PDB file of C-alpha atoms in Angstrom:
ATOM      1  CA  UNK A  14      -4.251  -4.769  12.585  1.00  0.00           C
ATOM      2  CA  UNK A  15      -2.546  -3.879   9.314  1.00  0.00           C
ATOM      3  CA  UNK A  16       0.255  -1.357   9.653  1.00  0.00           C
ATOM      4  CA  UNK A  17       1.428   0.729   6.704  1.00  0.00           C
ATOM      5  CA  UNK A  18       4.632   2.645   7.381  1.00  0.00           C
ATOM      6  CA  UNK A  19       5.838   5.112   4.750  1.00  0.00           C
ATOM      7  CA  UNK A  20       9.534   5.924   4.826  1.00  0.00           C
ATOM      8  CA  UNK A  21      10.543   9.478   4.035  1.00  0.00           C
ATOM      9  CA  UNK A  22      13.647  11.588   3.509  1.00  0.00           C
ATOM     10  CA  UNK A  23      12.475  15.163   3.790  1.00  0.00           C
ATOM     11  CA  UNK A  24       9.404  15.432   1.584  1.00  0.00           C
ATOM     12  CA  UNK A  25      10.448  12.434  -0.540  1.00  0.00           C
ATOM     13  CA  UNK A  26       8.754   9.078   0.089  1.00  0.00           C
ATOM     14  CA  UNK A  27      11.442   6.421  -0.322  1.00  0.00           C
ATOM     15  CA  UNK A  28       9.330   3.325   0.246  1.00  0.00           C
ATOM     16  CA  UNK A  29       6.899   1.571   2.508  1.00  0.00           C
ATOM     17  CA  UNK A  30       6.437  -1.441   4.770  1.00  0.00           C
ATOM     18  CA  UNK A  31       3.002  -3.047   5.073  1.00  0.00           C
ATOM     19  CA  UNK A  32       2.378  -5.869   7.531  1.00  0.00           C
ATOM     20  CA  UNK A  33      -0.246  -7.623   9.569  1.00  0.00           C
ATOM     21  CA  UNK A  34      -3.759  -8.914   9.077  1.00  0.00           C
ATOM     22  CA  UNK A  35      -6.437  -6.281   9.543  1.00  0.00           C
ATOM     23  CA  UNK A  36      -8.715  -8.517  11.585  1.00  0.00           C
ATOM     24  CA  UNK A  37     -11.855  -7.165   9.940  1.00  0.00           C
ATOM     25  CA  UNK A  38     -12.940 -10.669   8.911  1.00  0.00           C
ATOM     26  CA  UNK A  39     -11.537 -14.158   8.449  1.00  0.00           C
ATOM     27  CA  UNK A  40      -8.750 -14.657   5.942  1.00  0.00           C
ATOM     28  CA  UNK A  41     -10.232 -14.816   2.466  1.00  0.00           C
ATOM     29  CA  UNK A  42     -13.235 -12.668   3.389  1.00  0.00           C
ATOM     30  CA  UNK A  43     -11.451  -9.598   4.761  1.00  0.00           C
ATOM     31  CA  UNK A  44     -12.297  -6.559   2.639  1.00  0.00           C
ATOM     32  CA  UNK A  45      -9.710  -4.354   4.347  1.00  0.00           C
ATOM     33  CA  UNK A  46      -6.881  -6.800   3.630  1.00  0.00           C
ATOM     34  CA  UNK A  47      -8.132  -7.189   0.061  1.00  0.00           C
ATOM     35  CA  UNK A  48      -8.145  -3.414  -0.434  1.00  0.00           C
ATOM     36  CA  UNK A  49      -4.624  -3.065   0.976  1.00  0.00           C
ATOM     37  CA  UNK A  50      -3.233  -5.970  -1.047  1.00  0.00           C
ATOM     38  CA  UNK A  51      -4.786  -4.717  -4.268  1.00  0.00           C
ATOM     39  CA  UNK A  52      -3.446  -1.182  -3.788  1.00  0.00           C
ATOM     40  CA  UNK A  53       0.061  -2.425  -2.956  1.00  0.00           C
ATOM     41  CA  UNK A  54       0.129  -4.730  -5.988  1.00  0.00           C
ATOM     42  CA  UNK A  55      -1.067  -1.971  -8.304  1.00  0.00           C
ATOM     43  CA  UNK A  56       1.578   0.435  -6.982  1.00  0.00           C
ATOM     44  CA  UNK A  57       4.388  -2.133  -7.237  1.00  0.00           C
ATOM     45  CA  UNK A  58       3.364  -3.219 -10.744  1.00  0.00           C
ATOM     46  CA  UNK A  59       3.174   0.372 -11.949  1.00  0.00           C
ATOM     47  CA  UNK A  60       6.583   1.285 -10.515  1.00  0.00           C
ATOM     48  CA  UNK A  61       8.381  -1.868 -11.661  1.00  0.00           C
ATOM     49  CA  UNK A  62       6.541  -3.114 -14.744  1.00  0.00           C
ATOM     50  CA  UNK A  63       5.085   0.037 -16.290  1.00  0.00           C
ATOM     51  CA  UNK A  64       7.770   2.578 -15.390  1.00  0.00           C
ATOM     52  CA  UNK A  65      10.559  -0.041 -15.382  1.00  0.00           C
ATOM     53  CA  UNK A  66      12.280   1.377 -12.296  1.00  0.00           C
ATOM     54  CA  UNK A  67      13.304  -1.839 -10.519  1.00  0.00           C
ATOM     55  CA  UNK A  68      12.180  -0.956  -7.005  1.00  0.00           C
ATOM     56  CA  UNK A  69      13.465  -3.366  -4.381  1.00  0.00           C
ATOM     57  CA  UNK A  70      10.527  -5.485  -3.186  1.00  0.00           C
ATOM     58  CA  UNK A  71      10.624  -8.024  -0.355  1.00  0.00           C
ATOM     59  CA  UNK A  72       7.585 -10.176   0.317  1.00  0.00           C
ATOM     60  CA  UNK A  73       7.329 -12.369   3.381  1.00  0.00           C
ATOM     61  CA  UNK A  74       4.557 -14.846   2.687  1.00  0.00           C
ATOM     62  CA  UNK A  75       4.358 -16.293   6.215  1.00  0.00           C
ATOM     63  CA  UNK A  76       3.959 -12.944   7.947  1.00  0.00           C
ATOM     64  CA  UNK A  77       1.959 -11.405   5.120  1.00  0.00           C
ATOM     65  CA  UNK A  78       4.255  -8.408   4.853  1.00  0.00           C
ATOM     66  CA  UNK A  79       5.756  -6.513   1.953  1.00  0.00           C
ATOM     67  CA  UNK A  80       8.450  -3.862   1.754  1.00  0.00           C
ATOM     68  CA  UNK A  81       9.202  -1.641  -1.214  1.00  0.00           C
ATOM     69  CA  UNK A  82      12.136   0.749  -1.636  1.00  0.00           C
ATOM     70  CA  UNK A  83      12.489   2.987  -4.646  1.00  0.00           C
ATOM     71  CA  UNK A  84      15.919   3.469  -6.181  1.00  0.00           C
ATOM     72  CA  UNK A  85      17.779   6.757  -5.973  1.00  0.00           C
ATOM     73  CA  UNK A  86      19.000   8.758  -8.926  1.00  0.00           C
ATOM     74  CA  UNK A  87      15.712   8.778 -10.816  1.00  0.00           C
ATOM     75  CA  UNK A  88      15.078  11.233 -13.620  1.00  0.00           C
ATOM     76  CA  UNK A  89      12.847  14.161 -12.703  1.00  0.00           C
ATOM     77  CA  UNK A  90      10.010  12.601 -14.717  1.00  0.00           C
ATOM     78  CA  UNK A  91      10.308   9.208 -13.010  1.00  0.00           C
ATOM     79  CA  UNK A  92      10.705  10.769  -9.554  1.00  0.00           C
ATOM     80  CA  UNK A  93       7.556  12.826 -10.094  1.00  0.00           C
ATOM     81  CA  UNK A  94       5.622   9.737 -11.239  1.00  0.00           C
ATOM     82  CA  UNK A  95       6.792   7.601  -8.301  1.00  0.00           C
ATOM     83  CA  UNK A  96       6.086  10.310  -5.749  1.00  0.00           C
ATOM     84  CA  UNK A  97       2.591  10.694  -7.172  1.00  0.00           C
ATOM     85  CA  UNK A  98       1.986   6.951  -6.868  1.00  0.00           C
ATOM     86  CA  UNK A  99       3.331   6.684  -3.331  1.00  0.00           C
ATOM     87  CA  UNK A 100       1.480   9.815  -2.179  1.00  0.00           C
ATOM     88  CA  UNK A 101      -1.712   8.401  -3.659  1.00  0.00           C
ATOM     89  CA  UNK A 102      -1.150   5.094  -1.863  1.00  0.00           C
ATOM     90  CA  UNK A 103      -0.590   6.914   1.433  1.00  0.00           C
ATOM     91  CA  UNK A 104      -3.764   8.957   0.916  1.00  0.00           C
ATOM     92  CA  UNK A 105      -5.755   5.827   0.058  1.00  0.00           C
ATOM     93  CA  UNK A 106      -4.519   4.024   3.185  1.00  0.00           C
ATOM     94  CA  UNK A 107      -5.311   7.107   5.282  1.00  0.00           C
ATOM     95  CA  UNK A 108      -8.861   7.087   3.929  1.00  0.00           C
ATOM     96  CA  UNK A 109      -9.128   3.360   4.712  1.00  0.00           C
ATOM     97  CA  UNK A 110      -7.995   4.168   8.258  1.00  0.00           C
ATOM     98  CA  UNK A 111     -10.735   6.800   8.514  1.00  0.00           C
ATOM     99  CA  UNK A 112     -13.316   4.143   7.559  1.00  0.00           C
ATOM    100  CA  UNK A 113     -11.745   1.240   9.496  1.00  0.00           C
ATOM    101  CA  UNK A 114      -9.724   2.795  12.358  1.00  0.00           C
ATOM    102  CA  UNK A 115      -9.504  -0.511  14.258  1.00  0.00           C
ATOM    103  CA  UNK A 116      -8.098  -2.363  11.261  1.00  0.00           C
ATOM    104  CA  UNK A 117      -5.420  -0.252   9.586  1.00  0.00           C
ATOM    105  CA  UNK A 118      -2.811   2.176  10.901  1.00  0.00           C
ATOM    106  CA  UNK A 119      -0.790   4.524   8.706  1.00  0.00           C
ATOM    107  CA  UNK A 120       2.507   6.039   9.817  1.00  0.00           C
ATOM    108  CA  UNK A 121       5.403   8.054   8.441  1.00  0.00           C
ATOM    109  CA  UNK A 122       8.950   7.383   9.512  1.00  0.00           C
TER     110      UNK A 122
END
């Protein structure tokens, strides 16, 4: 099962940890893993490459996990943009869970 844990401080999402193989299908044919990977890559690329915010990203190839932490001290504009992205990612993963409850779990910590 894929686990997506969103880290929060009050109402602010400060990052996420995503790990595990969903088990929906074999590696390379798993649509749930593909959806999760694509969404995570889009979010990371938007935060780091489009907004230029230098979020701390750690990928662990062997375990198939990724962690992202957003920096503190963002401008109001950047904070609003990042929170929108991370809230959208959480909503997307929650909707994936509704469709594939045995394959993805979403948590807040």
